[in-house]
XYZ file of C-alpha atoms in Angstrom:
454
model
C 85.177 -60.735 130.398
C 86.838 -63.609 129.573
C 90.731 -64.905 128.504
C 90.707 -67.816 126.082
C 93.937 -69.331 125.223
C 94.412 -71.664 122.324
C 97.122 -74.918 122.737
C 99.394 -75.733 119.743
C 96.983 -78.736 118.331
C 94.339 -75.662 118.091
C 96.382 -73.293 115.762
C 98.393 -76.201 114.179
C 96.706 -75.192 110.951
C 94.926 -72.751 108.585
C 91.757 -75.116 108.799
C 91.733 -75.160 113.117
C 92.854 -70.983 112.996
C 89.387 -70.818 111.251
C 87.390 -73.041 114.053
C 89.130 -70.674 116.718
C 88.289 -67.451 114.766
C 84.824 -68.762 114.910
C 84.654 -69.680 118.632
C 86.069 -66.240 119.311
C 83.586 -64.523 117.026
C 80.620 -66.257 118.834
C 81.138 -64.680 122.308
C 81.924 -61.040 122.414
C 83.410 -61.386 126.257
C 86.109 -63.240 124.804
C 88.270 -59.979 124.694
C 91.691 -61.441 125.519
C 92.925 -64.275 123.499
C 96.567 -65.958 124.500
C 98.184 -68.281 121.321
C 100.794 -71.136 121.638
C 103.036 -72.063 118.368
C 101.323 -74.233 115.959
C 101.559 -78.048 116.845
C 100.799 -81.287 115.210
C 98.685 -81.694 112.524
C 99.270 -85.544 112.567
C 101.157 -87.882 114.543
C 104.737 -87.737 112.356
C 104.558 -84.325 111.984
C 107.155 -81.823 113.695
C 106.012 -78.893 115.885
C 106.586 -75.778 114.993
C 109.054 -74.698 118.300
C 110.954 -78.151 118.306
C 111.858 -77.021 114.526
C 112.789 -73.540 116.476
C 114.751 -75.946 119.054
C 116.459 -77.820 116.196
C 117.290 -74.347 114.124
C 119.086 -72.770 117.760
C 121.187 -76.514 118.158
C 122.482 -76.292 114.419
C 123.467 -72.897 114.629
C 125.349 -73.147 117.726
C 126.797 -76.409 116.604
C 127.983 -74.235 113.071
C 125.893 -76.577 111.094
C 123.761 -75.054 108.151
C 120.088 -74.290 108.866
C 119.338 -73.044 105.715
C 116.535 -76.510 105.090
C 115.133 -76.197 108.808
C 114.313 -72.348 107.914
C 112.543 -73.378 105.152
C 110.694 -76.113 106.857
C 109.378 -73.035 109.630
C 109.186 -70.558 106.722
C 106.982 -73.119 104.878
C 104.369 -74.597 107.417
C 103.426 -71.174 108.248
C 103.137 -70.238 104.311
C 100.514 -73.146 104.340
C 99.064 -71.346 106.802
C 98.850 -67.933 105.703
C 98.079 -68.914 101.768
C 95.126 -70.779 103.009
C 93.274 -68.180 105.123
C 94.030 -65.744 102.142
C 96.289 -63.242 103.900
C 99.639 -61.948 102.845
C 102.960 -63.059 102.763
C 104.096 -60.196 105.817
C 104.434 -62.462 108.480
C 106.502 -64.997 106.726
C 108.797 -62.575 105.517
C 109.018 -61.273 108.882
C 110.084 -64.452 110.041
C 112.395 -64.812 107.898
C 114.026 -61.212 108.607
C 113.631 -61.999 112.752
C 115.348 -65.710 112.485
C 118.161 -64.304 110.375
C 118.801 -61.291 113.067
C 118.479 -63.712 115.807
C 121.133 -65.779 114.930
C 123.686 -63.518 113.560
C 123.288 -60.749 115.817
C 122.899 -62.743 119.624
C 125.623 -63.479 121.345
C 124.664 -65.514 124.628
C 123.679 -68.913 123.867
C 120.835 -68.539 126.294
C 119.064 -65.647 124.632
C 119.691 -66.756 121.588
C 117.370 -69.826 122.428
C 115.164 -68.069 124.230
C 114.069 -65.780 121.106
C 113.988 -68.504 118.746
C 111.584 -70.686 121.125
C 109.633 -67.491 121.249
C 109.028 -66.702 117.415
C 106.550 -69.851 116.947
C 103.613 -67.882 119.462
C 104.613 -64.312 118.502
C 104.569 -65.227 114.565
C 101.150 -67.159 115.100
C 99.328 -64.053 117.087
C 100.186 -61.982 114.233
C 98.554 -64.671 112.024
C 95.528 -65.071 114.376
C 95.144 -61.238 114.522
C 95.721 -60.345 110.603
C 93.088 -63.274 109.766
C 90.697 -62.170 112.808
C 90.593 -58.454 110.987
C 89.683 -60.245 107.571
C 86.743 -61.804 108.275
C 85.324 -58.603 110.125
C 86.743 -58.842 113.696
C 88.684 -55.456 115.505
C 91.930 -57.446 116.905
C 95.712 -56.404 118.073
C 98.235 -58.623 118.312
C 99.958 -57.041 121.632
C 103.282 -58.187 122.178
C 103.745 -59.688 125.502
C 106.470 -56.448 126.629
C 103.490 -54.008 125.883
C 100.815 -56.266 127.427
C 102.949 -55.577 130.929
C 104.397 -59.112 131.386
C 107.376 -58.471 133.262
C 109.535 -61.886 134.308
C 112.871 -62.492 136.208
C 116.306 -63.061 134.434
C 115.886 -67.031 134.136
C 116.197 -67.699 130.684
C 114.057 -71.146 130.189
C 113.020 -70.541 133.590
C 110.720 -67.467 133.875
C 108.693 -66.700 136.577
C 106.193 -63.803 136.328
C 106.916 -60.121 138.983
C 104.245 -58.893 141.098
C 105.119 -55.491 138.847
C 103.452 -56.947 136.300
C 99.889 -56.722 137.490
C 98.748 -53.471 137.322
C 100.102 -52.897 133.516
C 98.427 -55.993 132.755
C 95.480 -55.041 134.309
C 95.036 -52.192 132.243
C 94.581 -53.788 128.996
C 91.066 -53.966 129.999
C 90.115 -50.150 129.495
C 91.746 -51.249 125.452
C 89.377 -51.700 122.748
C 88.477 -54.631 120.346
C 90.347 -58.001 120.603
C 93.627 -58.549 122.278
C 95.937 -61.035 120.673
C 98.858 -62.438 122.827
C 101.462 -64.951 122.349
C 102.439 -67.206 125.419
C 105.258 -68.812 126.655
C 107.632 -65.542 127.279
C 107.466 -62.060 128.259
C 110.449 -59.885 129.362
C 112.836 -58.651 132.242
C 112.953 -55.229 133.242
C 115.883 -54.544 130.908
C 113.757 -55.545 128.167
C 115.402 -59.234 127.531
C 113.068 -61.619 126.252
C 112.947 -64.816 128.888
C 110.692 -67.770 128.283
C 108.706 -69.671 130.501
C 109.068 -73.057 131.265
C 107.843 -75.494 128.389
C 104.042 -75.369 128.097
C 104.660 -71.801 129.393
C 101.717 -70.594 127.055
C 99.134 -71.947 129.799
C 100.988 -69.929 132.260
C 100.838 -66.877 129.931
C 97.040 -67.646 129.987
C 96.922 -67.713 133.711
C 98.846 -64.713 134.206
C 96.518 -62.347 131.815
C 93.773 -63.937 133.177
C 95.187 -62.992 136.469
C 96.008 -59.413 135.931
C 92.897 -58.226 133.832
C 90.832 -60.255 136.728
C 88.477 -62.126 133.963
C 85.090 -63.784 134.787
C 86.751 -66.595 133.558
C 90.081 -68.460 131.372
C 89.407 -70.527 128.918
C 91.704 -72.758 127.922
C 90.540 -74.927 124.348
C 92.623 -78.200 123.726
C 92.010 -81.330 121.494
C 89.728 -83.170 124.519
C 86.667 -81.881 125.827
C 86.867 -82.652 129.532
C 90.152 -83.654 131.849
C 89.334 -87.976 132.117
C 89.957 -89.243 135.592
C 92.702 -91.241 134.344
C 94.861 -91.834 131.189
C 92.667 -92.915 128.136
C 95.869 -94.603 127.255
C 95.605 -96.833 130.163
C 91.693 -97.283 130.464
C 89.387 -97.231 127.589
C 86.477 -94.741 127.480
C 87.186 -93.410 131.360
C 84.809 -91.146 132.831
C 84.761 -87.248 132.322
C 85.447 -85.478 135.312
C 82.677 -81.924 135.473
C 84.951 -80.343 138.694
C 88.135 -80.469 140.014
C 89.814 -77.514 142.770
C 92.708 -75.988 141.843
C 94.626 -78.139 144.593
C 93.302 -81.296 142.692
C 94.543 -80.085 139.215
C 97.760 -79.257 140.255
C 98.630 -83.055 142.098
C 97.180 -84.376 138.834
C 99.496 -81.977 136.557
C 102.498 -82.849 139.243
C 101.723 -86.414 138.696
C 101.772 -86.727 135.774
C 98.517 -85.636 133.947
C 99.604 -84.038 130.662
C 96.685 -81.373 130.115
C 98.075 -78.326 132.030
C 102.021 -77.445 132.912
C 101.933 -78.355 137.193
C 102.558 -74.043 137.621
C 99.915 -73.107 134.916
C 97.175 -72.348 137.447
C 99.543 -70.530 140.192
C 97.834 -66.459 139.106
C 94.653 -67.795 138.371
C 94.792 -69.626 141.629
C 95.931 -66.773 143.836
C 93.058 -64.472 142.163
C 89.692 -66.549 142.280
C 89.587 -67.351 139.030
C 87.782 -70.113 137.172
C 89.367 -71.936 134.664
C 87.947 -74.168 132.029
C 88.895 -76.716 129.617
C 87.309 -76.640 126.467
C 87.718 -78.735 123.174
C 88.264 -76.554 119.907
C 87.012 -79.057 117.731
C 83.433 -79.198 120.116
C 83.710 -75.584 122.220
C 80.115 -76.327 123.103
C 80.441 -79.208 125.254
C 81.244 -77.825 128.944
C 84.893 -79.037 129.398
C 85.962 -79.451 133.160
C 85.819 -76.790 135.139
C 88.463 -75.788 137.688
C 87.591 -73.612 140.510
C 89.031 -72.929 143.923
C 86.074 -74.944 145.929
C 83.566 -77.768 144.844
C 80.027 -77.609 145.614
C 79.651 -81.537 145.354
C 81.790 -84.059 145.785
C 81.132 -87.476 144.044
C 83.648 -89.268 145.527
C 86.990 -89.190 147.450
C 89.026 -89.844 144.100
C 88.551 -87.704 141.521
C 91.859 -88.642 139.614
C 94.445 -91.378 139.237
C 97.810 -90.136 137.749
C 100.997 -91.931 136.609
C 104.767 -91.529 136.129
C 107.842 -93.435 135.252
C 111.457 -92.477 135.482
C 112.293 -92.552 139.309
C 114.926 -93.840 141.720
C 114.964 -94.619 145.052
C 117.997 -93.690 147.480
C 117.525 -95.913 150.286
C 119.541 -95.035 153.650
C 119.606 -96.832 157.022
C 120.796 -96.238 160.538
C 120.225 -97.386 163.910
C 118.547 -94.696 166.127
C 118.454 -92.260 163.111
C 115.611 -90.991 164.393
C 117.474 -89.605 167.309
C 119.942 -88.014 165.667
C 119.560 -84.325 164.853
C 119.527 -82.996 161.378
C 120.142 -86.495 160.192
C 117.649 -85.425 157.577
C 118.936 -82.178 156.859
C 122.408 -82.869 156.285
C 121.380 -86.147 153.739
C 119.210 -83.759 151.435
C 122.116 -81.163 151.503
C 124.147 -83.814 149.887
C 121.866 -84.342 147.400
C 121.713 -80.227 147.085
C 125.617 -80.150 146.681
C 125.202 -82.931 144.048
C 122.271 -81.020 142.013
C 119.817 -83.379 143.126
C 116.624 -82.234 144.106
C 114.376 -84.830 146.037
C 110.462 -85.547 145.068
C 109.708 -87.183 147.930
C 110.935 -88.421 151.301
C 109.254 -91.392 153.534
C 111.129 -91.922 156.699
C 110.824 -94.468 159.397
C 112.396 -94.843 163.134
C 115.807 -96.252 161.181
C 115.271 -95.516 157.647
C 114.775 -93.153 155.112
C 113.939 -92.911 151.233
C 114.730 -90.727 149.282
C 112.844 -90.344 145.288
C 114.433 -88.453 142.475
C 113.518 -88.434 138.991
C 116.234 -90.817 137.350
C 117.647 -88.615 134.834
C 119.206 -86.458 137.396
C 121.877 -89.584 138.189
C 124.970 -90.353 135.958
C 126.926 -93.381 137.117
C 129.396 -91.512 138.421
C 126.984 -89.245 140.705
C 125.812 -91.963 141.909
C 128.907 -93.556 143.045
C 130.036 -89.954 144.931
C 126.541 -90.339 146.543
C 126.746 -93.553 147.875
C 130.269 -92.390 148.973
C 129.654 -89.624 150.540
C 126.647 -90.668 152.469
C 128.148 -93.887 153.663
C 131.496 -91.510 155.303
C 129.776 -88.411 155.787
C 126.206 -89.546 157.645
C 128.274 -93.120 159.008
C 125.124 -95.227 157.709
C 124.556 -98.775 158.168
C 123.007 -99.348 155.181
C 122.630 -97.133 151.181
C 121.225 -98.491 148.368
C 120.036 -96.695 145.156
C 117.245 -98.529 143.270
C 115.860 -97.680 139.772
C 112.878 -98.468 137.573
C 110.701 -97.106 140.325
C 107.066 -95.739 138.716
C 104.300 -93.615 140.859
C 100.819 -94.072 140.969
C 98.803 -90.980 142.756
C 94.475 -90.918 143.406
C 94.283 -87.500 143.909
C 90.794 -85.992 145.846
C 89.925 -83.296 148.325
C 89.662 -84.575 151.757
C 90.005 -88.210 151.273
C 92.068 -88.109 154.573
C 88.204 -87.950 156.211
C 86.934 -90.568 154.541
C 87.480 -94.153 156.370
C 88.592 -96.805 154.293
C 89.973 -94.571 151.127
C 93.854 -96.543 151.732
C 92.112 -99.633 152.099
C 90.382 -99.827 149.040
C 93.631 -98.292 147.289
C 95.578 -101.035 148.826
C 93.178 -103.840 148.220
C 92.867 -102.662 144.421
C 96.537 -103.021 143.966
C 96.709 -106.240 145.407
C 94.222 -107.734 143.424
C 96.446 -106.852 140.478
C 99.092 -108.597 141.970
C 101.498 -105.660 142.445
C 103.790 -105.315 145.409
C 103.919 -101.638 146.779
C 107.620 -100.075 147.310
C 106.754 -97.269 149.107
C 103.395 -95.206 150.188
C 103.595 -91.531 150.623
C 100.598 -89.037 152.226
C 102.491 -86.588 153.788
C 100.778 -83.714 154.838
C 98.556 -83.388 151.950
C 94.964 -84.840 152.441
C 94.878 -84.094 148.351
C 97.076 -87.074 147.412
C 97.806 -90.517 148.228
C 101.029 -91.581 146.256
C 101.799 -95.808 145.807
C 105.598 -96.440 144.445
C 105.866 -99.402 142.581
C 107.941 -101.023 140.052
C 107.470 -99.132 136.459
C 106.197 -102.442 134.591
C 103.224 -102.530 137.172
C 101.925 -99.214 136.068
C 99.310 -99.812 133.873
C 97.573 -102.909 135.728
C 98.011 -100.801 138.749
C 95.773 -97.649 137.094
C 93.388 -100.192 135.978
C 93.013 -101.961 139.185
C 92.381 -98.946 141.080
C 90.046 -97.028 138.563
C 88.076 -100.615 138.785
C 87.834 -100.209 142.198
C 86.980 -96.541 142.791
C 85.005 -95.317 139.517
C 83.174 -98.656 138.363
C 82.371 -100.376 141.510
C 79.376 -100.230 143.531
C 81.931 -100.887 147.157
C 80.621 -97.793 149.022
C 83.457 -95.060 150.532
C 82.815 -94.059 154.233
């Protein structure tokens, strides 16, 4: 039994709805089938829930939305005209949009719902079109399919309650179709999921019916070892652990939302990523151990957008809750911390940069400097990450060193380096302009060159 969830460039239109009837038509354990909105059909185009987005913003803002309705209203007639089904669900949208906006009152709701409508209105697609050509399919909606979530609008996080409803869908007949990204609190609210929530919806299911396996069909047939942005041609990677995918995902890797694989994870479950456009090459599988490793590195991820909060005292280190009391600042300040290297004297602090204002920063640097009496604060921006991500690499010898000498030879100087712990991830800050030669240098180093890893 198997879930198989479908990303927005998958269902972006009528021509890629029939390549996923098709791939759902070919394998009769493919009983559960999880839908995102419809996405890009080319680069300038507009996806379907950041038209949703833009409706919410003008109607809160009193602004007419009569032209962005009909830009929703008409992708998905494209849609429908084109597989030869009728007009229902477009009316329907029409109908729910109109309701939605005249009849909620909280703002957050209100966006909630209308985020919502792009999956919900494409599972009724998927399932009318599925019945055409032959296929027994339900669209379920996400309330009856048992997905219960707290009250954080935006925010959702899936209840333990909601595993033995779900897990009954399995003793259901024919096809299953579900939309992702929301589900609802136990007074029936509709909540969302954090964007790219419909790989968490997939999880979840996945999860709760305890399938054989999730699929999860994209636009790329494998997960690359680093960003074919960066690196031409990169190499495929067959396995990665769960641990693995989610550093990568953390990191900055764009194929799955970092919490996706949280259900799947806690249940066993194997998870593969599949291309649409070629569902019979073997995607990347993701599983909770490896039976071979090829090497310590099976991933190099990248991010920009960070700051550094620098902070320096004598004898810091024998001062209790020195620590404690500087990240509660940052707490008080609704700053929450990435990382945090420390040394006998010293200790750094990384946030993502778009948490600081100018004047946030300037209570910071105030209030640390009275409150913690430190000798030295500085707050430093432009700061980019660079993570090789691999099970176990702690064990091997000279992993650091070769990371090290490989960003060296591309004549970047390293900020900051950052284990922790984890002997998943080895994190290098560096300046943001040094990000790509830095990916380059290192991929070089530990997927092209012959220098052997003890």
């Amino acid at each position: 039994m198997k879930v198989a969830k479908f990303g927005g460039s998958s269902v972006a239109s009528a021509e890629m709805l029939q390549k996923v009837a098709n791939i759902i038509k070919e394998d009769k354990e493919r009983k559960f089938i999880v839908v995102s909105a419809p996405g890009k059909r080319f680069d300038d185009d507009i996806k379907v829930t950041d038209l949703f987005i833009k409706l919410g913003e003008q109607h809160i803002s009193g602004q007419d939305t009569t032209e962005t309705l009909e830009q929703v209203v008409n992708r998905f007639l494209s849609i429908t005209k084109e597989l030869g089904l009728s007009d229902e669900v477009v009316e329907r949208i029409k109908k729910e949009t109109t309701y939605i906006l005249n009849e909620t009152n909280n703002t957050a709701h209100l966006k909630d719902a209308l985020k919502a409508m792009g999956e919900d209105s494409l599972a009724r697609v998927l399932s009318a079109y599925l019945n055409k050509i032959g296929l027994n399919a339900n669209y379920v909606n996400p309330k009856d399919a048992g997905i219960i979530v707290s009250d954080q609008p935006g925010d959702a996080q899936v209840l333990e309650s909601s595993n033995d409803k779900i897990h009954q869908l399995r003793n259901k007949n024919g096809i299953m179709v579900i939309p992702g990204f929301f589900g609802y609190t136990e007074k029936g609210v509709l909540t969302t999921f954090p964007r790219g929530g419909s790989d968490i919806t997939g999880s979840i299911i996945a999860a709760g019916v305890e399938a054989d396996l999730y699929e999860n069909f994209t636009d790329v047939s494998s997960v690359y070892c680093v960003n074919p942005n960066i690196v031409d041609h990169p190499k495929e990677i067959k396995a990665l652990t769960y641990k693995e995918m989610r550093e990568l995902s953390y990191s900055g890797f764009s194929v799955f939302h970092d919490e996706a694989l949280i259900p799947a994870f806690n249940k066993n479950i194997p998870v593969c990523i599949k291309n649409t456009n070629e569902p019979q090459a073997p995607g990347t599988m993701i599983v909770s151990e490896k039976k071979e490793h090829n090497g310590p590195v099976v991933g190099i991820a990248s991010d920009k957008g960070f700051s550094s909060i620098y902070v320096g005292k004598y004898l810091m280190n024998r001062e209790l809750g020195f620590g404690r009391n500087l990240l509660n600042i940052l707490v008080e300040e609704d700053v929450s911390f990435e990382h945090a290297p420390s040394g006998i004297d010293s200790m750094s602090v990384i946030v993502r940069s778009d948490q600081l204002t100018a004047k946030k920063e300037e209570r910071l640097l105030r209030r640390i400097k009275q409150e913690l009496d430190v000798d030295a604060i500085k707050i430093s921006h432009n700061l980019g990450m660079v993570v090789i991500v691999g099970e176990g690499m702690s064990q091997r010898v000279n992993v650091a060193a070769i990371a090290t000498t490989a960003i060296a030879k591309a004549g970047v100087n390293i900020k900051m380096i950052n284990q922790g712990s984890s002997d998943v991830s080895m994190m290098f800050g560096i300046s943001e302009e040094d990000i790509d030669d830095t990916v380059r240098s290192l991929y070089q180093d530990f997927f092209e060159s012959s220098m052997p890893v003890r």
